[in-house]
CSV table of C-alpha atoms in Angstrom, one decimal:
chain,number,residue,atom,x,y,z
A,690,MET,CA,0.1,0.1,-0.5
A,691,GLY,CA,0.7,4.0,0.4
A,692,LEU,CA,1.7,6.0,-3.5
A,693,PRO,CA,4.5,5.5,-5.3
A,694,GLN,CA,6.9,8.3,-5.4
A,695,PRO,CA,7.2,10.3,-8.8
A,696,PRO,CA,10.0,10.5,-10.6
A,697,THR,CA,12.7,12.5,-9.9
A,698,THR,CA,13.2,13.8,-13.5
A,699,LEU,CA,9.9,13.9,-16.1
A,700,LYS,CA,11.0,11.2,-19.2
A,701,ASP,CA,9.5,14.1,-21.3
A,702,ALA,CA,12.6,16.4,-20.8
A,703,PRO,CA,16.0,14.4,-21.4
A,704,MET,CA,18.4,14.1,-19.0
A,705,PRO,CA,22.0,12.1,-19.2
A,706,VAL,CA,22.2,9.5,-17.2
A,707,PHE,CA,25.1,9.4,-14.6
A,708,LYS,CA,25.8,6.2,-13.2
A,709,LEU,CA,27.2,5.7,-9.8
A,710,PRO,CA,31.6,4.5,-9.7
A,711,ASP,CA,32.7,1.1,-7.9
A,712,SER,CA,34.9,3.1,-5.8
A,713,PHE,CA,32.8,5.0,-4.6
A,714,LYS,CA,34.0,4.7,-0.8
A,715,ALA,CA,31.3,3.5,2.6
A,716,MET,CA,33.6,6.0,4.6
A,717,ALA,CA,32.3,9.1,1.7
A,718,LEU,CA,29.2,8.4,2.4
A,719,ALA,CA,29.4,8.3,6.1
A,720,LEU,CA,31.1,12.4,6.2
A,721,ALA,CA,28.3,13.0,3.6
A,722,GLY,CA,25.9,11.7,5.9
A,723,LEU,CA,27.6,13.5,9.3
A,724,LEU,CA,28.3,17.4,6.6
A,725,ALA,CA,24.1,16.9,6.3
A,726,ALA,CA,23.9,16.6,9.7
A,727,GLY,CA,26.0,18.8,10.4
A,728,GLN,CA,27.4,16.5,13.4
A,729,PHE,CA,30.9,17.5,12.4
A,730,PRO,CA,31.4,19.2,16.3
A,731,ALA,CA,31.0,16.0,17.8
A,732,LEU,CA,32.9,14.4,15.5
A,733,ALA,CA,36.2,16.5,16.5
A,734,ALA,CA,35.1,15.8,20.0
A,735,SER,CA,35.9,12.3,19.7
A,736,VAL,CA,38.7,11.6,16.6
A,737,LEU,CA,39.7,7.6,15.8
A,738,ALA,CA,43.3,8.1,14.5
A,739,PRO,CA,43.5,4.1,12.9
A,740,GLN,CA,47.2,3.1,13.7
A,741,ARG,CA,47.6,0.4,10.6
A,742,ASP,CA,45.3,0.5,6.9
A,743,GLU,CA,44.0,-2.3,8.1
A,744,ASP,CA,42.5,-1.0,11.7
A,745,LEU,CA,38.1,-0.8,11.2
A,746,LEU,CA,37.1,1.9,13.1
A,747,GLU,CA,33.3,1.2,12.2
A,748,VAL,CA,31.0,-0.9,10.2
A,749,LEU,CA,28.5,0.5,8.1
A,750,PRO,CA,24.8,-1.1,7.8
A,751,ALA,CA,25.4,-3.8,4.6
A,752,VAL,CA,22.0,-1.7,3.4
A,753,THR,CA,23.1,-0.9,-0.6
A,754,HIS,CA,23.5,-4.5,-1.9
A,755,SER,CA,24.1,-3.2,-5.5
A,756,ARG,CA,24.2,0.4,-6.8
A,757,PRO,CA,24.7,1.6,-10.4
A,758,ALA,CA,27.4,0.4,-13.2
A,759,ALA,CA,31.0,2.5,-13.2
A,760,SER,CA,30.7,5.7,-15.6
A,761,ALA,CA,34.0,8.6,-15.6
A,762,ALA,CA,31.1,11.4,-16.5
A,763,VAL,CA,30.8,12.0,-12.8
A,764,SER,CA,32.6,11.5,-9.5
A,765,PHE,CA,30.7,11.9,-6.2
A,766,ALA,CA,34.6,11.7,-4.5
A,767,LYS,CA,34.5,15.1,-5.9
A,768,PRO,CA,31.3,17.4,-5.5
A,769,ALA,CA,29.7,19.7,-7.5
A,770,ALA,CA,31.9,23.3,-5.8
A,771,GLY,CA,29.4,25.5,-7.2
A,772,ASN,CA,27.8,24.6,-10.7
A,773,ALA,CA,24.5,24.2,-10.2
A,774,ARG,CA,23.8,22.2,-13.2
A,775,ALA,CA,26.4,19.6,-11.9
A,776,ALA,CA,24.9,19.7,-8.2
A,777,ALA,CA,21.7,19.3,-9.9
A,778,LEU,CA,22.7,15.8,-12.0
A,779,GLU,CA,24.2,14.6,-9.1
A,780,ALA,CA,21.7,14.5,-6.8
A,781,ARG,CA,19.1,13.5,-9.2
A,782,GLU,CA,21.5,9.8,-8.9
A,783,ALA,CA,21.4,9.7,-5.0
A,784,ILE,CA,18.1,9.9,-4.7
A,785,SER,CA,17.3,7.5,-7.3
A,786,VAL,CA,20.3,5.2,-5.6
A,787,ALA,CA,18.5,5.9,-2.1
A,788,ARG,CA,14.7,5.6,-3.5
A,789,GLN,CA,15.8,1.8,-5.3
A,790,THR,CA,18.5,1.2,-2.8
A,791,GLY,CA,16.6,2.1,0.7
A,792,ASP,CA,20.0,3.3,2.3
A,793,THR,CA,19.3,6.2,3.8
A,794,ARG,CA,22.9,7.9,3.6
A,795,TYR,CA,22.4,8.1,-0.5
A,796,TRP,CA,19.7,11.2,1.1
A,797,GLY,CA,22.4,12.7,3.1
A,798,ARG,CA,25.0,12.6,-0.2
A,799,ALA,CA,22.2,14.2,-2.0
A,800,GLN,CA,21.8,16.9,1.1
A,801,ALA,CA,25.8,17.3,0.8
A,802,VAL,CA,26.1,18.0,-3.0
A,803,LEU,CA,22.8,20.4,-2.7
A,804,ALA,CA,24.8,22.2,0.6
A,805,PRO,CA,25.4,25.7,-1.5
A,806,TRP,CA,21.9,26.6,-2.1
A,807,TRP,CA,19.8,24.2,0.5
A,808,ASP,CA,17.1,26.8,1.9
A,809,ARG,CA,18.5,29.4,0.0
A,810,PRO,CA,15.6,31.8,-1.3
A,811,ASP,CA,17.2,32.3,-4.3
A,812,ALA,CA,18.0,29.4,-5.3
A,813,PRO,CA,17.4,27.8,-8.2
A,814,ALA,CA,14.7,26.1,-9.0
A,815,ASP,CA,15.5,23.0,-9.8
A,816,LEU,CA,17.9,22.6,-7.2
A,817,ALA,CA,15.3,23.5,-4.7
A,818,VAL,CA,12.9,20.8,-5.7
A,819,LEU,CA,15.3,18.1,-5.3
A,820,GLN,CA,16.3,19.6,-1.6
A,821,ALA,CA,12.3,19.3,-1.5
A,822,THR,CA,13.3,15.8,-3.1
A,823,VAL,CA,15.4,14.7,-0.3
A,824,GLN,CA,13.2,15.9,2.7
A,825,GLN,CA,9.9,14.6,1.4
A,826,GLY,CA,12.3,10.8,1.4
A,827,ARG,CA,13.2,11.8,5.0
A,828,HIS,CA,9.3,12.2,5.4
A,829,GLU,CA,10.3,16.0,7.0
A,830,PHE,CA,6.8,16.6,4.7
A,831,ALA,CA,6.5,20.5,6.0
A,832,ALA,CA,9.7,21.2,5.1
A,833,SER,CA,9.4,20.1,1.4
A,834,ARG,CA,6.1,21.3,1.8
A,835,ALA,CA,7.3,25.0,2.2
A,836,VAL,CA,10.4,24.6,-0.4
A,837,LEU,CA,7.9,23.5,-2.9
A,838,ALA,CA,6.1,26.9,-1.8
A,839,SER,CA,8.4,29.0,-2.4
A,840,ALA,CA,10.6,27.3,-5.6
A,841,LEU,CA,6.9,27.6,-7.5
A,842,ALA,CA,6.3,30.7,-6.5
A,843,ARG,CA,9.6,31.6,-8.1
A,844,ALA,CA,9.0,29.6,-10.9
A,845,PRO,CA,5.5,28.6,-11.5
A,846,GLY,CA,5.7,26.7,-14.5
A,847,HIS,CA,8.1,24.3,-13.3
A,848,ALA,CA,6.6,21.4,-13.5
A,849,GLN,CA,8.3,18.0,-11.6
A,850,GLY,CA,7.9,21.1,-8.5
A,851,TRP,CA,4.2,20.8,-9.0
A,852,LEU,CA,3.8,16.8,-9.1
A,853,ASN,CA,6.0,16.4,-5.7
A,854,LEU,CA,3.2,19.0,-4.3
A,855,ALA,CA,0.9,16.2,-6.0
A,856,SER,CA,1.8,13.5,-4.3
A,857,LEU,CA,3.4,15.3,-0.9
A,858,GLU,CA,-1.1,16.4,-1.2
A,859,ARG,CA,-2.4,13.0,-1.7
A,860,LEU,CA,0.1,11.9,1.1
A,861,SER,CA,-1.3,14.2,3.3
A,862,ALA,CA,-5.2,13.6,2.4
A,863,ARG,CA,-6.0,16.4,0.5
A,864,TYR,CA,-6.8,16.0,-2.9
A,865,ALA,CA,-8.6,19.2,-3.8
A,866,GLU,CA,-5.4,20.6,-3.2
A,867,ALA,CA,-3.2,17.8,-4.6
A,868,LEU,CA,-5.9,17.9,-8.5
A,869,ALA,CA,-5.1,21.2,-8.4
A,870,ALA,CA,-1.0,20.8,-8.5
A,871,CYS,CA,-1.7,18.3,-11.3
A,872,ASP,CA,-3.6,20.9,-13.3
A,873,ALA,CA,-0.3,23.0,-13.1
A,874,VAL,CA,1.9,20.1,-14.2
A,875,ALA,CA,-0.6,20.4,-17.7
A,876,ARG,CA,-0.1,24.2,-17.5
A,877,ALA,CA,3.5,23.8,-17.3
A,878,GLY,CA,2.9,20.7,-20.5
A,879,GLN,CA,3.5,17.7,-19.4
A,880,SER,CA,0.7,15.9,-20.2
A,881,LEU,CA,1.2,12.5,-19.8
A,882,TYR,CA,1.7,13.0,-16.2
A,883,ALA,CA,-0.9,15.5,-15.3
A,884,GLU,CA,-2.8,12.7,-16.6
A,885,ALA,CA,-1.5,9.8,-14.3
A,886,CYS,CA,-1.8,12.6,-11.7
A,887,ARG,CA,-5.7,13.4,-11.9
A,888,LEU,CA,-6.2,9.7,-12.6
A,889,GLU,CA,-4.6,8.6,-9.5
A,890,THR,CA,-5.7,11.2,-6.8
A,891,GLN,CA,-9.3,10.5,-8.2
A,892,SER,CA,-8.8,7.0,-7.9
A,893,LEU,CA,-7.7,7.8,-4.0
A,894,GLN,CA,-11.7,9.8,-4.6
A,895,GLY,CA,-13.4,7.0,-5.4
A,896,GLY,CA,-13.1,6.6,-9.2
A,897,HIS,CA,-11.3,3.8,-9.7
A,898,GLN,CA,-13.0,2.5,-12.6
A,899,LYS,CA,-11.7,5.7,-14.8
A,900,ALA,CA,-8.3,6.0,-13.1
A,901,ASP,CA,-8.1,2.3,-14.3
A,902,GLN,CA,-9.1,3.4,-18.4
A,903,GLY,CA,-7.1,6.5,-18.5
A,904,LEU,CA,-3.9,4.8,-16.8
A,905,GLN,CA,-4.2,1.5,-19.4
A,906,ALA,CA,-4.9,4.7,-22.9
A,907,LEU,CA,-1.0,6.3,-21.2
A,908,ILE,CA,0.7,2.4,-20.9
A,909,SER,CA,-0.2,2.1,-24.1
A,910,GLN,CA,0.6,5.4,-24.9
A,911,THR,CA,4.2,4.5,-24.1
A,912,THR,CA,7.0,2.3,-24.7
A,913,GLU,CA,10.0,3.7,-21.9
A,914,PRO,CA,10.3,1.5,-19.7
A,915,GLY,CA,10.5,3.4,-16.4
A,916,GLN,CA,7.1,5.0,-17.6
A,917,ARG,CA,5.4,1.8,-17.8
A,918,SER,CA,5.7,0.6,-14.9
A,919,TRP,CA,6.0,2.9,-13.3
A,920,LEU,CA,2.4,3.7,-14.3
A,921,LEU,CA,1.9,0.1,-14.3
A,922,SER,CA,2.6,0.4,-10.2
A,923,LEU,CA,-0.2,3.6,-10.0
A,924,LEU,CA,-2.9,0.7,-11.7
A,925,ALA,CA,-1.7,-1.6,-9.4
A,926,GLU,CA,-2.9,0.4,-6.1
A,927,SER,CA,-6.2,1.7,-8.1
A,928,GLN,CA,-7.1,-1.8,-8.9
A,929,GLU,CA,-6.8,-2.5,-5.1
A,930,ARG,CA,-8.3,0.4,-4.0
A,931,ALA,CA,-11.0,-1.5,-6.6
A,932,GLY,CA,-10.7,-4.5,-4.2
A,933,ARG,CA,-9.9,-6.1,-7.4
A,934,ASP,CA,-7.1,-8.2,-6.0
A,935,ALA,CA,-6.0,-10.0,-8.2
A,936,ALA,CA,-5.4,-7.9,-11.0
A,937,ALA,CA,-3.1,-5.8,-9.1
A,938,GLY,CA,-1.1,-8.9,-8.8
A,939,ALA,CA,-0.9,-8.8,-12.8
A,940,SER,CA,-0.2,-4.8,-12.9
A,941,TYR,CA,2.3,-5.3,-10.4
A,942,ALA,CA,4.5,-8.1,-11.5
A,943,SER,CA,4.2,-6.2,-15.0
A,944,SER,CA,5.7,-3.1,-13.3
A,945,LEU,CA,8.5,-4.9,-12.1
A,946,LYS,CA,9.2,-6.4,-15.1
A,947,ALA,CA,9.3,-3.0,-17.1
A,948,GLU,CA,11.7,-1.9,-15.3
A,949,HIS,CA,12.2,-2.9,-11.1
A,950,ASP,CA,11.8,-1.1,-8.5
A,951,LEU,CA,11.9,-1.1,-4.5
A,952,TYR,CA,8.6,0.5,-3.8
A,953,THR,CA,6.7,-1.6,-6.2
A,954,ALA,CA,7.7,-4.8,-4.7
A,955,ILE,CA,7.1,-3.9,-1.4
A,956,ALA,CA,3.7,-3.1,-2.1
A,957,PHE,CA,3.1,-6.5,-4.2
A,958,SER,CA,4.5,-8.4,-1.1
A,959,ASP,CA,1.8,-6.5,0.7
A,960,LEU,CA,-0.5,-7.4,-1.4
A,961,LEU,CA,0.4,-10.8,-0.9
A,962,LEU,CA,0.9,-11.5,2.8
A,963,ARG,CA,-2.8,-9.5,2.5
A,964,THR,CA,-4.7,-12.3,0.6
A,965,GLY,CA,-2.7,-15.2,2.2
A,966,LYS,CA,0.1,-15.6,-0.3
A,967,THR,CA,2.8,-15.4,2.5
A,968,ALA,CA,5.9,-18.0,0.6
A,969,GLN,CA,5.1,-15.9,-2.5
A,970,ALA,CA,5.6,-12.2,-0.7
A,971,LEU,CA,8.7,-14.0,0.4
A,972,GLN,CA,9.8,-14.8,-3.6
A,973,ILE,CA,9.6,-11.1,-3.7
A,974,LEU,CA,11.0,-9.3,-0.6
A,975,ALA,CA,14.5,-12.2,-1.0
A,976,PRO,CA,16.5,-10.0,-3.3
A,977,LEU,CA,15.2,-6.1,-1.9
A,978,PRO,CA,18.1,-4.6,-0.1
A,979,GLU,CA,17.7,-4.8,4.2
A,980,THR,CA,15.8,-1.8,4.7
A,981,ASP,CA,13.4,-1.6,7.9
A,982,ALA,CA,10.3,-2.1,5.5
A,983,VAL,CA,11.9,-5.1,3.7
A,984,LEU,CA,12.7,-6.7,7.3
A,985,LEU,CA,9.7,-6.4,8.8
A,986,ARG,CA,7.5,-8.3,5.9
A,987,ARG,CA,10.0,-11.0,6.4
A,988,ALA,CA,9.6,-11.2,9.9
A,989,THR,CA,6.3,-10.9,9.1
A,990,ALA,CA,6.1,-13.2,6.8
A,991,TRP,CA,8.9,-15.8,8.2
A,992,LYS,CA,5.7,-15.8,12.0
A,993,ARG,CA,3.6,-16.7,9.4
A,994,LEU,CA,4.9,-19.8,8.3
A,995,GLY,CA,6.3,-20.1,11.8
A,996,ASP,CA,10.1,-20.1,10.8
A,997,ALA,CA,12.5,-18.9,14.1
A,998,ARG,CA,13.9,-16.5,11.6
A,999,TRP,CA,11.0,-14.1,12.7
A,1000,THR,CA,12.8,-13.6,15.7
A,1001,PRO,CA,16.2,-12.3,15.7
A,1002,THR,CA,15.3,-10.3,12.7
A,1003,ARG,CA,12.2,-8.2,14.6
A,1004,GLN,CA,16.0,-8.0,17.3
A,1005,VAL,CA,17.4,-5.6,13.7
A,1006,LEU,CA,14.5,-4.3,13.9
A,1007,GLN,CA,14.7,-2.7,17.5
A,1008,VAL,CA,18.1,-2.0,17.5
A,1009,ARG,CA,17.8,0.3,14.6
A,1010,VAL,CA,14.8,1.6,16.6
A,1011,ASP,CA,17.1,2.2,19.3
A,1012,GLU,CA,20.3,3.2,17.2
A,1013,LEU,CA,17.4,6.0,16.1
A,1014,LYS,CA,17.5,7.4,20.0
A,1015,ARG,CA,20.9,7.2,20.4
A,1016,ARG,CA,21.3,9.5,17.5
A,1017,GLY,CA,18.6,12.1,18.8
A,1018,ASP,CA,17.0,11.3,15.6
A,1019,ASP,CA,12.9,11.1,16.1
A,1020,PRO,CA,11.9,7.5,15.6
A,1021,ALA,CA,7.7,9.0,15.2
A,1022,LEU,CA,9.4,9.9,11.3
A,1023,HIS,CA,9.1,6.2,11.2
A,1024,GLY,CA,5.9,5.6,12.7
A,1025,ARG,CA,4.6,3.8,9.9
A,1026,GLU,CA,6.8,0.9,10.5
A,1027,LEU,CA,6.8,1.0,14.6
A,1028,ALA,CA,2.8,1.1,14.0
A,1029,LEU,CA,2.7,-2.4,11.2
A,1030,ALA,CA,5.7,-3.8,13.5
A,1031,ALA,CA,3.6,-3.7,16.8
A,1032,LEU,CA,0.6,-4.9,14.8
A,1033,TRP,CA,2.3,-7.6,12.7
A,1034,LEU,CA,5.3,-8.9,15.4
A,1035,ASP,CA,4.1,-8.2,18.8
A,1036,ALA,CA,0.2,-8.1,18.4
A,1037,ASP,CA,0.2,-4.7,21.1
A,1038,GLY,CA,-2.9,-3.6,20.2
A,1039,PRO,CA,-2.4,-0.5,22.8
A,1040,GLY,CA,1.1,-0.3,21.7
A,1041,ALA,CA,0.5,-0.1,17.4
A,1042,LEU,CA,-3.0,2.4,17.8
A,1043,ARG,CA,-0.6,4.7,20.0
A,1044,TYR,CA,2.1,4.7,16.6
A,1045,ALA,CA,-0.4,4.5,13.9
A,1046,LYS,CA,-2.0,7.7,16.1
A,1047,SER,CA,1.3,9.6,16.4
A,1048,ASN,CA,2.1,8.8,12.3
A,1049,LEU,CA,-1.7,10.0,11.1
A,1050,GLN,CA,-0.1,13.5,11.8
A,1051,LEU,CA,2.6,12.5,9.6
A,1052,GLN,CA,1.5,10.9,6.7
A,1053,ARG,CA,-2.2,9.5,5.9
A,1054,GLU,CA,-1.8,7.4,2.8
A,1055,PRO,CA,-3.8,4.3,2.5
A,1056,LEU,CA,-1.3,2.3,4.3
A,1057,ASP,CA,-1.4,4.4,7.7
A,1058,TRP,CA,-5.5,4.8,7.5
A,1059,TRP,CA,-5.5,0.7,7.3
A,1060,ALA,CA,-3.0,0.0,10.4
A,1061,ALA,CA,-4.7,3.1,12.5
A,1062,LEU,CA,-7.8,0.4,11.9
A,1063,GLN,CA,-6.5,-2.9,12.2
A,1064,SER,CA,-4.6,-1.0,14.9
A,1065,ALA,CA,-7.2,-0.3,16.5
A,1066,ARG,CA,-9.7,-3.0,16.0
A,1067,LEU,CA,-7.1,-4.9,17.7
A,1068,ALA,CA,-7.0,-3.2,21.1
A,1069,LYS,CA,-10.6,-3.3,21.0
A,1070,ASP,CA,-10.9,0.4,20.9
A,1071,GLY,CA,-14.7,1.1,19.9
A,1072,ALA,CA,-14.2,5.0,20.4
A,1073,ALA,CA,-10.8,5.3,18.3
A,1074,LEU,CA,-12.3,3.1,15.3
A,1075,ALA,CA,-15.0,6.0,15.2
A,1076,GLU,CA,-12.8,8.2,15.6
A,1077,ILE,CA,-10.4,7.0,13.3
A,1078,GLU,CA,-13.4,6.2,10.5
A,1079,SER,CA,-14.6,9.7,10.7
A,1080,ALA,CA,-11.5,10.9,9.6
A,1081,ILE,CA,-11.2,8.7,6.6
A,1082,ARG,CA,-15.0,9.5,5.8
A,1083,THR,CA,-14.4,12.7,5.8
A,1084,ALA,CA,-11.1,12.8,3.6
A,1085,GLY,CA,-12.8,11.1,1.2
A,1086,LEU,CA,-10.5,8.4,1.1
A,1087,HIS,CA,-12.4,5.2,-0.8
A,1088,ASP,CA,-10.6,2.0,-0.5
A,1089,ALA,CA,-12.1,-1.4,-0.2
A,1090,ARG,CA,-9.4,-2.8,2.1
A,1091,LEU,CA,-10.7,-0.3,4.7
A,1092,ALA,CA,-13.8,-1.3,4.4
A,1093,PRO,CA,-14.4,-4.4,6.6
A,1094,ALA,CA,-12.2,-2.5,10.0
A,1095,ALA,CA,-14.9,0.6,8.9
A,1096,ALA,CA,-17.5,-1.4,9.0
A,1097,THR,CA,-16.2,-2.5,12.9
A,1098,ALA,CA,-16.2,0.9,13.2
A,1099,ALA,CA,-19.6,1.9,12.7
A,1100,LYS,CA,-21.2,-1.0,14.7
A,1101,ALA,CA,-18.9,0.2,17.6
A,1102,ALA,CA,-20.1,3.8,17.3
A,1103,LYS,CA,-23.5,2.5,18.2
């Protein structure tokens, strides 16, 4: 469940593709993340000096199993030093890797590249939109929206910015605002993306049949693998919302065949887990990088199959949460995963409900509503059920996956 992220670069506006060099060192990533977080004062207080070349200072999380092929065209070891065009190319590449591997260090790399323009009111619109994309990737949604608003006020014809804003508005269940942003994408001359934007939003509002027909038409108009994969993913989610699980599964499979995508693979595994096809879900999850979202779903599948591997995997997830707290990061930014872990792995209804309700203050995609409803049911909290169901109705979201829990909420309210 959830909503696919819009492309980082609109395909209608061709741009050279730069690949990550294989020689890019993990330490460079770590330093980029520290620069981005402004943590060098803390580093200065405790400098570790290796005595020999083979001395190990730190083992970074093994999240990124594969990276794009090397190219002499760009070197992440040498940031773009004030060159806005080069910075945009490097930031897009880092964002792409962050999305496809789940390795959050690449968000730090993108911020490091954009640092000379970060939060500057006169930053070129392209770079401001990329900053907002990084912030969205880190779940800093309010900051991302503010940066986009500023950039679009300066560059009202920036289609990518409007597309990103529409995504943020859908994430917040502000569908009228999302449609207005989609219309702005059309005014900027990107008709395919504008129509996909409208259809996705209308599907959330219950226009599943129109979305199905419209997305099928768009898919037939393009042979570009990335576009087809993205559109098929939108179609699959619309079909899930309509309660057409078999059709959705076929669309997810077609999307991954056109071009593999981490987000789509996780969404497909969610459908398989929800419909009791646990072994098939594990097959989809097996080759994916070990992000929190992937490990959570693997552990869930293993637990349902009676496989003891779920227990140490649950411990790994808890260690990661503890590490977030140790670094001073806000675990609430990961409320969706915390709620699902409490729901799926711990059978902790009250705990899951606390996380889910807090997460709804941050994001309101279908999966967020679903987690809240299921948590309230597990907690046997009728008042919370009624409150959540009422909020879904007020938002105008129509999703067949929410109907059983919503029906329970209606009974509880009587």
